[in-house]
Amino acid sequence: MLKAVWMSDPHFVHQGEVLGYDPRVRLNAAIDHINQHHGDASFCVISGDMVNHGNAPDYQALRDHLDKLAIPFLPMAGNHDDRALLRAHLPLPATCMADFIQYSIQTPNGLIVCLDTQKKGSDAGEFCTKRSSWLREVLDNAGDIPVYLFMHHPPMPLGLPMQDRDRMQDGDAFLDLIAEYPCVKYIFIGHVHRAITGTMRGVPFSTMRSILFQTPAPRPEWDWNSFEPGKEAPNLGVISISGEAIILQYEQFCEQNLGLSTLCTD
Ligand SMILES: [Fe+2]
């Protein structure tokens, strides 16, 4: 069996807060939870938006925090990340592309493929020819080996009016590619800060809550001017893959108000 932990969108800053939450407190709570309960997992995938502002002090402090994890971690690029700084401060597998934070990990239960969907200077994503050619080659080589994809931006609308506009651009081309390869068994998606699950062209997918702040449900309607973080507690994911079973447990690792700045005293 393969056991892996999945966390998403830490939006780390080395000082101060993000939308009223202290990212250090939230990340530490997630790390403590993983070390206490999931030290037997093979690794922890972090599906992008590693930091909030994409600067060097934040990546360095993030590295110092993540080094406390008892299991290896796999960082990914989101729209808030800086590829060069991410590469300079966080460990990446040897299979990583030179120009993108995109790589594969072989496990006894299949291939984990972490994609780079960043479009520089945009909150929306993209998947250029270079990245899709790389993925095609990986999938060609996978043959009958099951493949599990992780990506920051969703390639399709999810019924979230505010987030859907910032999905991967030309996601249909990506989905056309995936549809050619029955070896792709599951897609794990970040970016939307909500837990949604479904299938797209027959391929199951799940999104993940942020470990920092959540987005509200689409109803009652809201927009970025009226946006306030949702009231749900953060989650991380515990993924078990065994035979043909893929199980994702959404797991709460702290109370909703942990790290909320209005509750902090100094
Ligand atoms: Fe994002």
mmCIF file of C-alpha atoms and ligand atoms in Angstrom:
data_model
loop_
_atom_site.group_PDB
_atom_site.id
_atom_site.type_symbol
_atom_site.label_atom_id
_atom_site.label_comp_id
_atom_site.label_asym_id
_atom_site.label_seq_id
_atom_site.Cartn_x
_atom_site.Cartn_y
_atom_site.Cartn_z
ATOM 1 C CA MET A 1 0.000 0.000 0.000
ATOM 2 C CA LEU A 2 1.098 3.561 -0.691
ATOM 3 C CA LYS A 3 0.226 6.081 1.974
ATOM 4 C CA ALA A 4 0.786 9.768 1.218
ATOM 5 C CA VAL A 5 -0.225 13.024 2.866
ATOM 6 C CA TRP A 6 -1.548 15.930 0.804
ATOM 7 C CA MET A 7 -1.646 19.544 1.903
ATOM 8 C CA SER A 8 -2.464 22.552 -0.229
ATOM 9 C CA ASP A 9 -2.061 26.304 -0.427
ATOM 10 C CA PRO A 10 -0.077 27.185 2.717
ATOM 11 C CA HIS A 11 0.436 30.775 1.391
ATOM 12 C CA PHE A 12 3.358 31.038 3.804
ATOM 13 C CA VAL A 13 4.803 34.365 4.977
ATOM 14 C CA HIS A 14 7.726 34.584 7.395
ATOM 15 C CA GLN A 15 6.118 37.417 9.351
ATOM 16 C CA GLY A 16 2.683 38.984 9.557
ATOM 17 C CA GLU A 17 -0.549 37.397 8.450
ATOM 18 C CA VAL A 18 -2.586 36.550 5.386
ATOM 19 C CA LEU A 19 -6.285 37.446 5.434
ATOM 20 C CA GLY A 20 -6.234 37.531 9.226
ATOM 21 C CA TYR A 21 -4.538 34.153 9.733
ATOM 22 C CA ASP A 22 -1.005 33.384 10.881
ATOM 23 C CA PRO A 23 0.425 30.943 8.291
ATOM 24 C CA ARG A 24 3.220 29.816 10.658
ATOM 25 C CA VAL A 25 0.707 28.683 13.267
ATOM 26 C CA ARG A 26 -1.390 26.838 10.689
ATOM 27 C CA LEU A 27 1.583 25.151 9.037
ATOM 28 C CA ASN A 28 3.054 24.121 12.388
ATOM 29 C CA ALA A 29 -0.280 22.570 13.383
ATOM 30 C CA ALA A 30 -0.348 20.585 10.131
ATOM 31 C CA ILE A 31 3.261 19.451 10.607
ATOM 32 C CA ASP A 32 2.619 18.409 14.225
ATOM 33 C CA HIS A 33 -0.461 16.454 13.127
ATOM 34 C CA ILE A 34 1.429 14.678 10.357
ATOM 35 C CA ASN A 35 4.379 13.835 12.603
ATOM 36 C CA GLN A 36 2.088 12.539 15.332
ATOM 37 C CA HIS A 37 -0.308 10.510 13.181
ATOM 38 C CA HIS A 38 1.172 9.986 9.725
ATOM 39 C CA GLY A 39 4.886 9.453 10.168
ATOM 40 C CA ASP A 40 4.339 6.172 8.292
ATOM 41 C CA ALA A 41 3.378 7.993 5.065
ATOM 42 C CA SER A 42 5.897 7.896 2.222
ATOM 43 C CA PHE A 43 5.794 11.643 1.550
ATOM 44 C CA CYS A 44 3.703 14.806 1.737
ATOM 45 C CA VAL A 45 2.675 16.511 -1.505
ATOM 46 C CA ILE A 46 2.084 20.266 -1.190
ATOM 47 C CA SER A 47 0.015 21.324 -4.208
ATOM 48 C CA GLY A 48 1.210 24.882 -4.719
ATOM 49 C CA ASP A 49 0.982 28.422 -3.441
ATOM 50 C CA MET A 50 3.831 27.472 -1.144
ATOM 51 C CA VAL A 51 4.262 31.167 -0.226
ATOM 52 C CA ASN A 52 1.979 34.164 -0.548
ATOM 53 C CA HIS A 53 4.324 36.804 -1.980
ATOM 54 C CA GLY A 54 6.995 34.784 -3.794
ATOM 55 C CA ASN A 55 10.012 36.294 -2.009
ATOM 56 C CA ALA A 56 13.239 34.730 -0.705
ATOM 57 C CA PRO A 57 12.779 35.261 3.077
ATOM 58 C CA ASP A 58 9.407 33.535 2.894
ATOM 59 C CA TYR A 59 10.833 30.528 1.016
ATOM 60 C CA GLN A 60 13.742 30.274 3.465
ATOM 61 C CA ALA A 61 11.447 30.385 6.496
ATOM 62 C CA LEU A 62 9.099 27.909 4.815
ATOM 63 C CA ARG A 63 12.018 25.526 4.303
ATOM 64 C CA ASP A 64 12.956 25.849 7.989
ATOM 65 C CA HIS A 65 9.391 24.914 8.961
ATOM 66 C CA LEU A 66 9.034 22.049 6.473
ATOM 67 C CA ASP A 67 12.334 20.538 7.586
ATOM 68 C CA LYS A 68 10.508 19.640 10.816
ATOM 69 C CA LEU A 69 8.349 17.172 8.880
ATOM 70 C CA ALA A 70 9.154 13.557 9.729
ATOM 71 C CA ILE A 71 8.482 12.547 6.096
ATOM 72 C CA PRO A 72 9.863 13.941 2.808
ATOM 73 C CA PHE A 73 7.846 16.677 1.127
ATOM 74 C CA LEU A 74 7.168 17.365 -2.548
ATOM 75 C CA PRO A 75 6.692 21.088 -3.271
ATOM 76 C CA MET A 76 4.690 22.348 -6.247
ATOM 77 C CA ALA A 77 4.258 25.685 -8.001
ATOM 78 C CA GLY A 78 1.055 27.735 -7.748
ATOM 79 C CA ASN A 79 0.181 31.177 -9.049
ATOM 80 C CA HIS A 80 1.734 32.836 -5.962
ATOM 81 C CA ASP A 81 5.086 31.059 -6.377
ATOM 82 C CA ASP A 82 8.368 32.115 -7.949
ATOM 83 C CA ARG A 83 9.881 29.144 -9.762
ATOM 84 C CA ALA A 84 13.518 30.211 -9.352
ATOM 85 C CA LEU A 85 13.173 30.936 -5.629
ATOM 86 C CA LEU A 86 11.189 27.751 -5.044
ATOM 87 C CA ARG A 87 13.943 25.782 -6.759
ATOM 88 C CA ALA A 88 16.636 27.614 -4.794
ATOM 89 C CA HIS A 89 15.103 26.946 -1.381
ATOM 90 C CA LEU A 90 13.101 23.723 -1.567
ATOM 91 C CA PRO A 91 14.270 20.206 -2.475
ATOM 92 C CA LEU A 92 13.050 18.825 -5.819
ATOM 93 C CA PRO A 93 13.293 15.306 -7.262
ATOM 94 C CA ALA A 94 15.990 14.592 -9.848
ATOM 95 C CA THR A 95 13.264 14.025 -12.450
ATOM 96 C CA CYS A 96 12.261 17.709 -12.291
ATOM 97 C CA MET A 97 12.171 19.624 -15.582
ATOM 98 C CA ALA A 98 14.832 22.334 -15.920
ATOM 99 C CA ASP A 99 12.398 25.168 -16.672
ATOM 100 C CA PHE A 100 9.356 24.072 -14.681
ATOM 101 C CA ILE A 101 8.516 22.625 -11.265
ATOM 102 C CA GLN A 102 7.211 19.457 -12.895
ATOM 103 C CA TYR A 103 8.380 15.944 -12.010
ATOM 104 C CA SER A 104 7.412 12.320 -11.414
ATOM 105 C CA ILE A 105 7.975 9.974 -8.472
ATOM 106 C CA GLN A 106 7.994 6.202 -8.874
ATOM 107 C CA THR A 107 6.312 4.209 -6.121
ATOM 108 C CA PRO A 108 5.510 0.484 -5.837
ATOM 109 C CA ASN A 109 1.838 1.418 -6.410
ATOM 110 C CA GLY A 110 2.245 3.630 -9.440
ATOM 111 C CA LEU A 111 3.594 6.914 -10.651
ATOM 112 C CA ILE A 112 2.986 10.211 -8.830
ATOM 113 C CA VAL A 113 3.201 13.088 -11.331
ATOM 114 C CA CYS A 114 3.314 16.670 -10.033
ATOM 115 C CA LEU A 115 2.506 19.219 -12.745
ATOM 116 C CA ASP A 116 3.402 22.894 -13.064
ATOM 117 C CA THR A 117 0.318 24.843 -14.191
ATOM 118 C CA GLN A 118 1.666 28.308 -13.421
ATOM 119 C CA LYS A 119 1.164 31.090 -15.952
ATOM 120 C CA LYS A 120 3.694 33.747 -15.058
ATOM 121 C CA GLY A 121 2.111 37.032 -13.970
ATOM 122 C CA SER A 122 -1.395 35.579 -13.841
ATOM 123 C CA ASP A 123 -3.635 34.010 -11.218
ATOM 124 C CA ALA A 124 -5.022 31.765 -13.951
ATOM 125 C CA GLY A 125 -2.999 28.752 -15.082
ATOM 126 C CA GLU A 126 -1.710 27.306 -18.328
ATOM 127 C CA PHE A 127 -0.112 24.133 -19.624
ATOM 128 C CA CYS A 128 2.225 24.984 -22.475
ATOM 129 C CA THR A 129 3.521 22.734 -25.260
ATOM 130 C CA LYS A 130 6.770 22.061 -23.427
ATOM 131 C CA ARG A 131 5.003 20.849 -20.304
ATOM 132 C CA SER A 132 2.376 18.835 -22.194
ATOM 133 C CA SER A 133 5.076 17.157 -24.337
ATOM 134 C CA TRP A 134 6.893 16.164 -21.150
ATOM 135 C CA LEU A 135 3.652 14.763 -19.699
ATOM 136 C CA ARG A 136 2.874 12.866 -22.904
ATOM 137 C CA GLU A 137 6.278 11.207 -22.793
ATOM 138 C CA VAL A 138 5.820 10.245 -19.130
ATOM 139 C CA LEU A 139 2.376 8.768 -19.865
ATOM 140 C CA ASP A 140 3.659 6.946 -22.959
ATOM 141 C CA ASN A 141 6.392 5.385 -20.840
ATOM 142 C CA ALA A 142 3.995 4.534 -17.992
ATOM 143 C CA GLY A 143 2.180 1.930 -20.120
ATOM 144 C CA ASP A 144 -0.065 -0.015 -17.733
ATOM 145 C CA ILE A 145 1.394 1.527 -14.577
ATOM 146 C CA PRO A 146 -1.253 3.586 -12.757
ATOM 147 C CA VAL A 147 -0.594 7.347 -12.752
ATOM 148 C CA TYR A 148 -1.839 9.863 -10.177
ATOM 149 C CA LEU A 149 -1.690 13.522 -11.176
ATOM 150 C CA PHE A 150 -1.286 16.469 -8.821
ATOM 151 C CA MET A 151 -1.801 20.001 -10.167
ATOM 152 C CA HIS A 152 -2.454 23.448 -8.779
ATOM 153 C CA HIS A 153 -5.031 24.860 -11.213
ATOM 154 C CA PRO A 154 -8.182 22.925 -12.120
ATOM 155 C CA PRO A 155 -8.431 22.325 -15.878
ATOM 156 C CA MET A 156 -12.240 22.667 -15.829
ATOM 157 C CA PRO A 157 -14.916 24.857 -14.199
ATOM 158 C CA LEU A 158 -16.045 23.548 -10.819
ATOM 159 C CA GLY A 159 -19.182 25.621 -10.306
ATOM 160 C CA LEU A 160 -17.205 28.231 -8.345
ATOM 161 C CA PRO A 161 -17.822 31.550 -10.178
ATOM 162 C CA MET A 162 -14.951 33.411 -8.487
ATOM 163 C CA GLN A 163 -12.337 30.647 -8.810
ATOM 164 C CA ASP A 164 -13.431 29.281 -12.195
ATOM 165 C CA ARG A 165 -12.157 32.393 -13.988
ATOM 166 C CA ASP A 166 -8.670 31.604 -12.625
ATOM 167 C CA ARG A 167 -8.615 27.975 -13.720
ATOM 168 C CA MET A 168 -6.142 26.563 -16.268
ATOM 169 C CA GLN A 169 -6.612 28.320 -19.598
ATOM 170 C CA ASP A 170 -7.365 25.965 -22.494
ATOM 171 C CA GLY A 171 -8.035 23.202 -19.991
ATOM 172 C CA ASP A 172 -9.869 21.232 -22.707
ATOM 173 C CA ALA A 173 -6.557 20.555 -24.451
ATOM 174 C CA PHE A 174 -5.193 19.170 -21.198
ATOM 175 C CA LEU A 175 -8.283 16.996 -20.703
ATOM 176 C CA ASP A 176 -8.038 15.780 -24.324
ATOM 177 C CA LEU A 177 -4.489 14.645 -23.601
ATOM 178 C CA ILE A 178 -5.454 12.872 -20.361
ATOM 179 C CA ALA A 179 -8.364 11.148 -22.111
ATOM 180 C CA GLU A 180 -5.884 9.335 -24.357
ATOM 181 C CA TYR A 181 -4.295 7.613 -21.365
ATOM 182 C CA PRO A 182 -6.381 5.174 -19.297
ATOM 183 C CA CYS A 183 -3.365 4.834 -16.994
ATOM 184 C CA VAL A 184 -4.375 8.178 -15.403
ATOM 185 C CA LYS A 185 -6.412 7.066 -12.393
ATOM 186 C CA TYR A 186 -6.935 10.213 -10.335
ATOM 187 C CA ILE A 187 -6.350 13.971 -10.376
ATOM 188 C CA PHE A 188 -5.611 15.885 -7.163
ATOM 189 C CA ILE A 189 -6.133 19.664 -7.504
ATOM 190 C CA GLY A 190 -5.250 22.696 -5.349
ATOM 191 C CA HIS A 191 -5.915 26.434 -5.801
ATOM 192 C CA VAL A 192 -9.651 26.605 -5.026
ATOM 193 C CA HIS A 193 -9.353 26.373 -1.197
ATOM 194 C CA ARG A 194 -12.453 24.163 -1.056
ATOM 195 C CA ALA A 195 -13.103 20.429 -0.938
ATOM 196 C CA ILE A 196 -14.859 19.279 -4.118
ATOM 197 C CA THR A 197 -14.916 15.839 -5.673
ATOM 198 C CA GLY A 198 -16.309 14.446 -8.905
ATOM 199 C CA THR A 199 -15.321 12.980 -12.245
ATOM 200 C CA MET A 200 -14.239 14.688 -15.457
ATOM 201 C CA ARG A 201 -14.471 12.602 -18.643
ATOM 202 C CA GLY A 202 -14.580 9.582 -16.379
ATOM 203 C CA VAL A 203 -11.455 10.447 -14.402
ATOM 204 C CA PRO A 204 -12.086 11.023 -10.693
ATOM 205 C CA PHE A 205 -10.727 14.162 -9.116
ATOM 206 C CA SER A 206 -10.642 15.898 -5.740
ATOM 207 C CA THR A 207 -9.725 19.402 -4.650
ATOM 208 C CA MET A 208 -8.417 20.300 -1.204
ATOM 209 C CA ARG A 209 -9.028 22.955 1.404
ATOM 210 C CA SER A 210 -6.148 25.299 2.100
ATOM 211 C CA ILE A 211 -4.248 24.684 5.291
ATOM 212 C CA LEU A 212 -4.507 28.479 5.810
ATOM 213 C CA PHE A 213 -7.834 30.048 4.742
ATOM 214 C CA GLN A 214 -10.949 28.743 3.004
ATOM 215 C CA THR A 215 -13.151 30.178 0.275
ATOM 216 C CA PRO A 216 -16.895 30.284 0.982
ATOM 217 C CA ALA A 217 -19.427 28.123 -0.855
ATOM 218 C CA PRO A 218 -20.761 29.741 -4.072
ATOM 219 C CA ARG A 219 -24.110 30.420 -2.349
ATOM 220 C CA PRO A 220 -24.826 32.868 -0.848
ATOM 221 C CA GLU A 221 -23.212 34.650 -3.794
ATOM 222 C CA TRP A 222 -19.995 36.559 -3.138
ATOM 223 C CA ASP A 223 -17.264 38.298 -5.106
ATOM 224 C CA TRP A 224 -13.685 39.318 -4.353
ATOM 225 C CA ASN A 225 -14.873 42.726 -3.082
ATOM 226 C CA SER A 226 -17.137 41.141 -0.492
ATOM 227 C CA PHE A 227 -14.813 38.175 0.115
ATOM 228 C CA GLU A 228 -14.228 37.009 3.648
ATOM 229 C CA PRO A 229 -12.515 33.699 4.425
ATOM 230 C CA GLY A 230 -14.941 30.816 4.851
ATOM 231 C CA LYS A 231 -15.663 29.487 8.316
ATOM 232 C CA GLU A 232 -14.649 25.876 7.687
ATOM 233 C CA ALA A 233 -11.647 24.469 9.530
ATOM 234 C CA PRO A 234 -8.620 23.601 7.405
ATOM 235 C CA ASN A 235 -8.014 20.053 6.206
ATOM 236 C CA LEU A 236 -5.188 17.972 4.943
ATOM 237 C CA GLY A 237 -5.600 14.792 2.927
ATOM 238 C CA VAL A 238 -4.468 11.279 3.692
ATOM 239 C CA ILE A 239 -4.260 9.199 0.521
ATOM 240 C CA SER A 240 -4.115 5.403 0.527
ATOM 241 C CA ILE A 241 -3.531 3.491 -2.697
ATOM 242 C CA SER A 242 -3.780 -0.271 -2.605
ATOM 243 C CA GLY A 243 -4.547 -2.551 -5.520
ATOM 244 C CA GLU A 244 -7.239 -0.698 -7.459
ATOM 245 C CA ALA A 245 -8.504 1.251 -4.425
ATOM 246 C CA ILE A 246 -7.704 4.944 -4.054
ATOM 247 C CA ILE A 247 -8.957 6.413 -0.791
ATOM 248 C CA LEU A 248 -8.742 10.055 0.243
ATOM 249 C CA GLN A 249 -9.517 10.991 3.834
ATOM 250 C CA TYR A 250 -10.141 14.677 4.463
ATOM 251 C CA GLU A 251 -8.678 15.200 7.911
ATOM 252 C CA GLN A 252 -9.084 18.234 10.173
ATOM 253 C CA PHE A 253 -5.829 19.019 11.980
ATOM 254 C CA CYS A 254 -6.806 22.085 14.033
ATOM 255 C CA GLU A 255 -9.753 24.206 15.116
ATOM 256 C CA GLN A 256 -11.167 26.771 12.691
ATOM 257 C CA ASN A 257 -9.963 29.726 14.772
ATOM 258 C CA LEU A 258 -6.375 28.542 15.328
ATOM 259 C CA GLY A 259 -4.038 31.307 14.207
ATOM 260 C CA LEU A 260 -6.856 33.822 13.706
ATOM 261 C CA SER A 261 -5.164 37.120 14.464
ATOM 262 C CA THR A 262 -8.057 38.683 16.372
ATOM 263 C CA LEU A 263 -7.627 35.927 18.952
ATOM 264 C CA CYS A 264 -3.864 36.366 19.228
ATOM 265 C CA THR A 265 -2.356 38.142 22.200
ATOM 266 C CA ASP A 266 1.235 39.182 22.555
HETATM 267 FE FE FE B 1 -3.563 29.381 -6.212
#
